[in-house]
Amino acid sequence: MSNERIKTVVEDLVQVLQDFMHKHEISHDEYRVATDVIIDSIKAGEESLFFDVFFEAEATDISNKARKGSPEAIEGPFYCVGAPLLSLPYVMPQRINERGDVLYFRGRISDTDGKPLPAVELDLWHADADGLYSNIHPDIPDWNLRGRFQTDADGYYEVKTILPPPYEIPKNGPTGKVLSALGRHFFRPAHLHVKIRHPKYSEMTSQLYFEGGEYLDNDVANAVRDGLIARLVYRNSSADLVTRELSLPFYELCYDFKLTPL
Ligand code: MBD
Ligand code: FE
């Protein structure tokens, strides 16, 4: 960010907030309540959660306006750099007897002209069957349900994992208390987070949601967008069995990404 840009946006932000204080005749006490919410959220380790729930979706909408490829969605507070590099056949790192229905996440990645792209990296992370993330919540092995893998020579990818449930934001933390005061619920719809990288294309961060899932219309983080709800297919007949999966039932989520050139 250039100094000039910082000056432009910070001066405007300060002005907007000052006008807001006058509009609502904010008292000293109310001013302190507001700053304490931010300080408490930082002390509770929720600084990113607090801002991401209320504001990050606006930034992705703004960047999506100029994008030709697949839409982006918010990163959220739980991305970690350096997830394990998986080897074929791709299976997300998980505990023995990891709970949750088996999910195959697969699809194809191409450029905006439809040319399939090999060796695109997908960096996938999602919650476990309790709706908790590794490297964040205690008692889960580090890097559980976090992994990186690539598209094949024809641009296809496929990874085996488990189907995550909706995510519930901690109710009793500073962010939860603000949501309670607003009379809002604490849930995000079930989702997969993904970052997609290739040296010649713009890196993208997105999320995929499951068609028919709960909270798609009232995500607490307001981050669901039309192009990101994918069809979840339930496979439960022997005709559905293929060499890569030997037991029923399982789910499949198919999603094709289009990358925007640099
Ligand atoms: C999440 O998993 C998430 O994706 C967001 C945006 C906020 C809280 C938890
Ligand atoms: Fe999430």
mmCIF file of C-alpha atoms and ligand atoms in Angstrom:
data_model
loop_
_atom_site.group_PDB
_atom_site.id
_atom_site.type_symbol
_atom_site.label_atom_id
_atom_site.label_comp_id
_atom_site.label_asym_id
_atom_site.label_seq_id
_atom_site.Cartn_x
_atom_site.Cartn_y
_atom_site.Cartn_z
ATOM 1 C CA MET A 1 0.000 0.000 0.000
ATOM 2 C CA SER A 2 1.476 3.355 -1.003
ATOM 3 C CA ASN A 3 1.654 6.194 1.505
ATOM 4 C CA GLU A 4 -0.641 8.192 -0.736
ATOM 5 C CA ARG A 5 -3.275 5.446 -0.726
ATOM 6 C CA ILE A 6 -2.959 5.067 3.067
ATOM 7 C CA LYS A 7 -3.460 8.810 3.499
ATOM 8 C CA THR A 8 -6.538 8.811 1.248
ATOM 9 C CA VAL A 9 -8.298 5.874 2.882
ATOM 10 C CA VAL A 10 -7.341 6.541 6.500
ATOM 11 C CA GLU A 11 -8.379 10.180 6.321
ATOM 12 C CA ASP A 12 -11.717 9.143 4.866
ATOM 13 C CA LEU A 13 -12.188 6.363 7.444
ATOM 14 C CA VAL A 14 -11.536 8.769 10.302
ATOM 15 C CA GLN A 15 -13.960 11.264 8.815
ATOM 16 C CA VAL A 16 -16.666 8.607 8.338
ATOM 17 C CA LEU A 17 -16.273 7.446 11.943
ATOM 18 C CA GLN A 18 -16.302 10.996 13.303
ATOM 19 C CA ASP A 19 -19.496 11.737 11.365
ATOM 20 C CA PHE A 20 -20.953 8.474 12.693
ATOM 21 C CA MET A 21 -20.173 9.513 16.290
ATOM 22 C CA HIS A 22 -21.963 12.816 15.819
ATOM 23 C CA LYS A 23 -24.915 11.180 14.089
ATOM 24 C CA HIS A 24 -25.462 8.817 17.040
ATOM 25 C CA GLU A 25 -24.212 11.222 19.739
ATOM 26 C CA ILE A 26 -21.786 8.597 21.015
ATOM 27 C CA SER A 27 -20.968 9.167 24.703
ATOM 28 C CA HIS A 28 -17.605 8.660 26.407
ATOM 29 C CA ASP A 29 -18.877 5.405 27.896
ATOM 30 C CA GLU A 30 -20.086 4.127 24.566
ATOM 31 C CA TYR A 31 -16.784 5.069 22.971
ATOM 32 C CA ARG A 32 -14.965 2.977 25.601
ATOM 33 C CA VAL A 33 -17.326 0.016 25.105
ATOM 34 C CA ALA A 34 -16.501 0.067 21.407
ATOM 35 C CA THR A 35 -12.729 0.219 21.834
ATOM 36 C CA ASP A 36 -12.927 -2.510 24.503
ATOM 37 C CA VAL A 37 -14.696 -4.842 22.048
ATOM 38 C CA ILE A 38 -11.733 -4.569 19.707
ATOM 39 C CA ILE A 39 -9.161 -4.864 22.493
ATOM 40 C CA ASP A 40 -10.975 -7.867 24.014
ATOM 41 C CA SER A 41 -11.215 -9.602 20.663
ATOM 42 C CA ILE A 42 -7.444 -9.245 20.250
ATOM 43 C CA LYS A 43 -6.777 -10.520 23.781
ATOM 44 C CA ALA A 44 -9.048 -13.510 23.114
ATOM 45 C CA GLY A 45 -7.240 -14.321 19.840
ATOM 46 C CA GLU A 46 -10.361 -13.362 17.877
ATOM 47 C CA GLU A 47 -9.005 -10.270 16.167
ATOM 48 C CA SER A 48 -9.155 -11.871 12.744
ATOM 49 C CA LEU A 49 -12.493 -13.603 13.444
ATOM 50 C CA PHE A 50 -14.129 -10.352 14.501
ATOM 51 C CA PHE A 51 -13.078 -8.407 11.415
ATOM 52 C CA ASP A 52 -13.542 -11.300 8.981
ATOM 53 C CA VAL A 53 -17.127 -11.922 10.150
ATOM 54 C CA PHE A 54 -18.167 -8.311 9.693
ATOM 55 C CA PHE A 55 -16.022 -6.966 6.869
ATOM 56 C CA GLU A 56 -14.018 -9.419 4.768
ATOM 57 C CA ALA A 57 -16.863 -10.335 2.388
ATOM 58 C CA GLU A 58 -17.061 -6.711 1.232
ATOM 59 C CA ALA A 59 -13.417 -6.858 0.109
ATOM 60 C CA THR A 60 -13.986 -10.055 -1.885
ATOM 61 C CA ASP A 61 -17.059 -8.576 -3.572
ATOM 62 C CA ILE A 62 -14.986 -5.588 -4.618
ATOM 63 C CA SER A 63 -12.186 -7.762 -6.074
ATOM 64 C CA ASN A 64 -14.714 -10.095 -7.766
ATOM 65 C CA LYS A 65 -16.141 -7.224 -9.799
ATOM 66 C CA ALA A 66 -12.989 -7.092 -11.922
ATOM 67 C CA ARG A 67 -12.390 -10.870 -12.083
ATOM 68 C CA LYS A 68 -13.087 -12.962 -15.160
ATOM 69 C CA GLY A 69 -12.351 -16.319 -13.512
ATOM 70 C CA SER A 70 -14.227 -18.121 -10.722
ATOM 71 C CA PRO A 71 -15.396 -15.921 -7.852
ATOM 72 C CA GLU A 72 -13.407 -15.560 -4.677
ATOM 73 C CA ALA A 73 -14.712 -15.798 -1.125
ATOM 74 C CA ILE A 74 -13.291 -14.735 2.207
ATOM 75 C CA GLU A 75 -10.180 -16.428 3.602
ATOM 76 C CA GLY A 76 -11.534 -16.309 7.147
ATOM 77 C CA PRO A 77 -9.410 -16.441 10.275
ATOM 78 C CA PHE A 78 -8.059 -20.015 10.107
ATOM 79 C CA TYR A 79 -5.737 -20.297 7.107
ATOM 80 C CA CYS A 80 -2.231 -21.538 7.944
ATOM 81 C CA VAL A 81 0.769 -21.306 5.594
ATOM 82 C CA GLY A 82 2.683 -24.520 4.887
ATOM 83 C CA ALA A 83 0.105 -27.334 4.821
ATOM 84 C CA PRO A 84 1.498 -30.822 4.034
ATOM 85 C CA LEU A 85 2.141 -31.638 0.367
ATOM 86 C CA LEU A 86 0.079 -34.749 -0.365
ATOM 87 C CA SER A 87 1.044 -37.578 -2.691
ATOM 88 C CA LEU A 88 -1.235 -39.550 -5.023
ATOM 89 C CA PRO A 89 -3.900 -40.778 -4.483
ATOM 90 C CA TYR A 90 -4.716 -37.612 -2.543
ATOM 91 C CA VAL A 91 -6.238 -38.088 0.909
ATOM 92 C CA MET A 92 -6.447 -35.208 3.371
ATOM 93 C CA PRO A 93 -4.379 -35.715 6.548
ATOM 94 C CA GLN A 94 -6.729 -37.155 9.152
ATOM 95 C CA ARG A 95 -6.864 -39.187 12.329
ATOM 96 C CA ILE A 96 -7.418 -42.948 12.265
ATOM 97 C CA ASN A 97 -11.219 -43.259 12.242
ATOM 98 C CA GLU A 98 -11.694 -39.540 11.580
ATOM 99 C CA ARG A 99 -15.416 -38.985 12.088
ATOM 100 C CA GLY A 100 -17.584 -37.729 9.249
ATOM 101 C CA ASP A 101 -18.989 -38.982 5.951
ATOM 102 C CA VAL A 102 -16.465 -39.666 3.210
ATOM 103 C CA LEU A 103 -16.301 -36.842 0.674
ATOM 104 C CA TYR A 104 -14.536 -36.766 -2.672
ATOM 105 C CA PHE A 105 -13.859 -33.201 -3.771
ATOM 106 C CA ARG A 106 -13.036 -33.103 -7.434
ATOM 107 C CA GLY A 107 -13.212 -31.120 -10.630
ATOM 108 C CA ARG A 108 -11.154 -29.474 -13.302
ATOM 109 C CA ILE A 109 -9.157 -26.255 -13.439
ATOM 110 C CA SER A 110 -8.837 -24.245 -16.627
ATOM 111 C CA ASP A 111 -8.046 -20.722 -17.735
ATOM 112 C CA THR A 112 -10.778 -18.261 -18.697
ATOM 113 C CA ASP A 113 -10.680 -19.580 -22.307
ATOM 114 C CA GLY A 114 -11.346 -23.131 -21.102
ATOM 115 C CA LYS A 115 -7.793 -24.465 -21.576
ATOM 116 C CA PRO A 116 -7.181 -27.128 -18.874
ATOM 117 C CA LEU A 117 -4.281 -26.337 -16.560
ATOM 118 C CA PRO A 118 -1.950 -29.071 -15.229
ATOM 119 C CA ALA A 119 0.140 -28.672 -12.043
ATOM 120 C CA VAL A 120 -2.139 -26.133 -10.393
ATOM 121 C CA GLU A 121 -1.754 -26.261 -6.607
ATOM 122 C CA LEU A 122 -4.866 -26.490 -4.425
ATOM 123 C CA ASP A 123 -4.341 -25.637 -0.751
ATOM 124 C CA LEU A 124 -7.422 -27.008 1.039
ATOM 125 C CA TRP A 125 -8.478 -26.585 4.673
ATOM 126 C CA HIS A 126 -11.740 -27.261 6.481
ATOM 127 C CA ALA A 127 -13.327 -28.130 9.814
ATOM 128 C CA ASP A 128 -13.626 -31.631 11.293
ATOM 129 C CA ALA A 129 -16.912 -33.379 12.183
ATOM 130 C CA ASP A 130 -17.175 -31.241 15.344
ATOM 131 C CA GLY A 131 -16.805 -28.068 13.284
ATOM 132 C CA LEU A 132 -13.296 -27.395 14.624
ATOM 133 C CA TYR A 133 -10.091 -26.482 12.766
ATOM 134 C CA SER A 134 -6.653 -27.993 13.380
ATOM 135 C CA ASN A 135 -3.773 -25.622 14.330
ATOM 136 C CA ILE A 136 -6.437 -23.429 15.993
ATOM 137 C CA HIS A 137 -8.535 -25.509 18.341
ATOM 138 C CA PRO A 138 -6.707 -27.618 20.929
ATOM 139 C CA ASP A 139 -6.670 -31.441 20.942
ATOM 140 C CA ILE A 140 -6.579 -31.840 17.161
ATOM 141 C CA PRO A 141 -3.282 -32.944 15.571
ATOM 142 C CA ASP A 142 -1.596 -30.110 13.683
ATOM 143 C CA TRP A 143 -2.406 -30.009 9.957
ATOM 144 C CA ASN A 144 -5.397 -32.347 10.333
ATOM 145 C CA LEU A 145 -7.689 -31.748 7.318
ATOM 146 C CA ARG A 146 -5.216 -29.321 5.770
ATOM 147 C CA GLY A 147 -3.292 -30.281 2.639
ATOM 148 C CA ARG A 148 -1.869 -29.253 -0.722
ATOM 149 C CA PHE A 149 -2.188 -31.221 -3.950
ATOM 150 C CA GLN A 150 -2.131 -30.627 -7.715
ATOM 151 C CA THR A 151 -4.158 -30.983 -10.873
ATOM 152 C CA ASP A 152 -3.093 -33.794 -13.228
ATOM 153 C CA ALA A 153 -1.907 -33.495 -16.853
ATOM 154 C CA ASP A 154 -5.495 -32.806 -18.002
ATOM 155 C CA GLY A 155 -6.302 -30.260 -15.302
ATOM 156 C CA TYR A 156 -8.316 -32.636 -13.115
ATOM 157 C CA TYR A 157 -8.015 -32.847 -9.351
ATOM 158 C CA GLU A 158 -9.527 -35.190 -6.796
ATOM 159 C CA VAL A 159 -9.008 -35.514 -3.059
ATOM 160 C CA LYS A 160 -10.615 -37.730 -0.438
ATOM 161 C CA THR A 161 -11.681 -36.087 2.811
ATOM 162 C CA ILE A 162 -14.683 -35.886 5.154
ATOM 163 C CA LEU A 163 -17.801 -33.768 4.870
ATOM 164 C CA PRO A 164 -17.580 -30.828 7.294
ATOM 165 C CA PRO A 165 -20.660 -29.643 9.222
ATOM 166 C CA PRO A 166 -21.759 -26.002 9.604
ATOM 167 C CA TYR A 167 -19.282 -23.943 11.645
ATOM 168 C CA GLU A 168 -20.398 -22.267 14.853
ATOM 169 C CA ILE A 169 -18.495 -19.179 15.987
ATOM 170 C CA PRO A 170 -17.550 -19.297 19.701
ATOM 171 C CA LYS A 171 -20.662 -17.995 21.478
ATOM 172 C CA ASN A 172 -18.984 -16.667 24.576
ATOM 173 C CA GLY A 173 -16.067 -14.802 23.048
ATOM 174 C CA PRO A 174 -16.082 -11.089 22.207
ATOM 175 C CA THR A 175 -17.344 -11.701 18.644
ATOM 176 C CA GLY A 176 -20.125 -13.970 19.933
ATOM 177 C CA LYS A 177 -21.197 -11.363 22.466
ATOM 178 C CA VAL A 178 -21.565 -8.746 19.737
ATOM 179 C CA LEU A 179 -23.598 -11.199 17.638
ATOM 180 C CA SER A 180 -25.820 -11.952 20.653
ATOM 181 C CA ALA A 181 -26.431 -8.251 21.193
ATOM 182 C CA LEU A 182 -27.493 -8.006 17.542
ATOM 183 C CA GLY A 183 -29.826 -10.977 17.952
ATOM 184 C CA ARG A 184 -27.945 -12.951 15.309
ATOM 185 C CA HIS A 185 -27.110 -16.654 15.260
ATOM 186 C CA PHE A 186 -23.510 -17.906 15.243
ATOM 187 C CA PHE A 187 -23.390 -20.222 12.236
ATOM 188 C CA ARG A 188 -21.648 -20.386 8.923
ATOM 189 C CA PRO A 189 -22.882 -22.984 6.409
ATOM 190 C CA ALA A 190 -20.637 -26.022 5.938
ATOM 191 C CA HIS A 191 -17.774 -25.082 3.647
ATOM 192 C CA LEU A 192 -14.405 -26.008 2.174
ATOM 193 C CA HIS A 193 -11.723 -23.340 2.023
ATOM 194 C CA VAL A 194 -9.273 -23.367 -0.857
ATOM 195 C CA LYS A 195 -6.405 -21.314 -2.228
ATOM 196 C CA ILE A 196 -5.370 -21.980 -5.808
ATOM 197 C CA ARG A 197 -1.910 -21.227 -7.159
ATOM 198 C CA HIS A 198 -0.122 -21.370 -10.483
ATOM 199 C CA PRO A 199 2.868 -19.208 -11.449
ATOM 200 C CA LYS A 200 1.098 -17.758 -14.514
ATOM 201 C CA TYR A 201 -2.287 -17.045 -12.951
ATOM 202 C CA SER A 202 -3.584 -14.823 -10.238
ATOM 203 C CA GLU A 203 -3.673 -16.656 -6.886
ATOM 204 C CA MET A 204 -7.249 -17.047 -5.683
ATOM 205 C CA THR A 205 -8.844 -17.722 -2.298
ATOM 206 C CA SER A 206 -12.330 -19.134 -2.243
ATOM 207 C CA GLN A 207 -14.830 -21.289 -0.410
ATOM 208 C CA LEU A 208 -17.272 -23.898 -1.634
ATOM 209 C CA TYR A 209 -20.631 -24.535 -0.068
ATOM 210 C CA PHE A 210 -22.900 -27.566 -0.341
ATOM 211 C CA GLU A 211 -26.185 -27.213 -2.194
ATOM 212 C CA GLY A 212 -29.151 -27.722 0.111
ATOM 213 C CA GLY A 213 -27.070 -27.070 3.236
ATOM 214 C CA GLU A 214 -28.239 -25.142 6.275
ATOM 215 C CA TYR A 215 -27.385 -21.429 6.710
ATOM 216 C CA LEU A 216 -26.671 -20.786 3.010
ATOM 217 C CA ASP A 217 -29.125 -17.878 3.124
ATOM 218 C CA ASN A 218 -28.055 -16.450 6.461
ATOM 219 C CA ASP A 219 -24.311 -17.054 6.884
ATOM 220 C CA VAL A 220 -23.138 -15.091 9.919
ATOM 221 C CA ALA A 221 -20.153 -13.932 7.838
ATOM 222 C CA ASN A 222 -22.369 -13.172 4.809
ATOM 223 C CA ALA A 223 -19.819 -14.828 2.535
ATOM 224 C CA VAL A 224 -21.957 -17.155 0.374
ATOM 225 C CA ARG A 225 -22.143 -16.145 -3.290
ATOM 226 C CA ASP A 226 -24.100 -17.759 -6.128
ATOM 227 C CA GLY A 227 -21.213 -19.236 -8.064
ATOM 228 C CA LEU A 228 -19.832 -20.981 -4.980
ATOM 229 C CA ILE A 229 -22.645 -23.389 -4.090
ATOM 230 C CA ALA A 230 -21.792 -26.764 -5.589
ATOM 231 C CA ARG A 231 -23.947 -29.834 -5.984
ATOM 232 C CA LEU A 232 -23.323 -32.517 -3.385
ATOM 233 C CA VAL A 233 -23.966 -36.001 -4.778
ATOM 234 C CA TYR A 234 -24.744 -38.904 -2.468
ATOM 235 C CA ARG A 235 -23.451 -42.243 -3.745
ATOM 236 C CA ASN A 236 -25.078 -45.293 -2.221
ATOM 237 C CA SER A 237 -25.488 -47.943 -4.904
ATOM 238 C CA SER A 238 -23.015 -50.545 -6.079
ATOM 239 C CA ALA A 239 -23.135 -48.887 -9.521
ATOM 240 C CA ASP A 240 -21.512 -45.868 -7.872
ATOM 241 C CA LEU A 241 -18.505 -47.857 -6.708
ATOM 242 C CA VAL A 242 -15.337 -47.136 -8.595
ATOM 243 C CA THR A 243 -11.813 -48.420 -8.104
ATOM 244 C CA ARG A 244 -10.823 -45.473 -5.937
ATOM 245 C CA GLU A 245 -13.626 -46.037 -3.425
ATOM 246 C CA LEU A 246 -14.486 -49.483 -2.149
ATOM 247 C CA SER A 247 -17.129 -48.724 0.434
ATOM 248 C CA LEU A 248 -20.522 -47.040 0.447
ATOM 249 C CA PRO A 249 -21.958 -44.552 1.024
ATOM 250 C CA PHE A 250 -19.866 -41.543 0.100
ATOM 251 C CA TYR A 251 -20.411 -38.025 -1.167
ATOM 252 C CA GLU A 252 -18.969 -36.176 -4.126
ATOM 253 C CA LEU A 253 -18.608 -32.459 -4.575
ATOM 254 C CA CYS A 254 -17.616 -31.378 -8.074
ATOM 255 C CA TYR A 255 -16.374 -27.901 -8.840
ATOM 256 C CA ASP A 256 -14.518 -26.534 -11.851
ATOM 257 C CA PHE A 257 -12.342 -23.474 -11.312
ATOM 258 C CA LYS A 258 -11.394 -20.906 -13.901
ATOM 259 C CA LEU A 259 -8.193 -18.982 -13.216
ATOM 260 C CA THR A 260 -7.571 -15.392 -14.194
ATOM 261 C CA PRO A 261 -4.248 -14.722 -15.975
ATOM 262 C CA LEU A 262 -1.743 -12.494 -14.160
HETATM 263 C C1 MBD B 1 -14.684 -19.807 9.704
HETATM 264 O O1 MBD B 1 -14.424 -21.095 9.441
HETATM 265 C C2 MBD B 1 -14.752 -18.958 8.682
HETATM 266 O O2 MBD B 1 -14.571 -19.459 7.463
HETATM 267 C C3 MBD B 1 -15.026 -17.607 8.912
HETATM 268 C C4 MBD B 1 -15.130 -16.667 7.810
HETATM 269 C C5 MBD B 1 -15.221 -17.155 10.178
HETATM 270 C C6 MBD B 1 -15.146 -18.016 11.214
HETATM 271 C C7 MBD B 1 -14.884 -19.333 10.979
HETATM 272 FE FE FE B 2 -14.104 -21.654 7.702
#
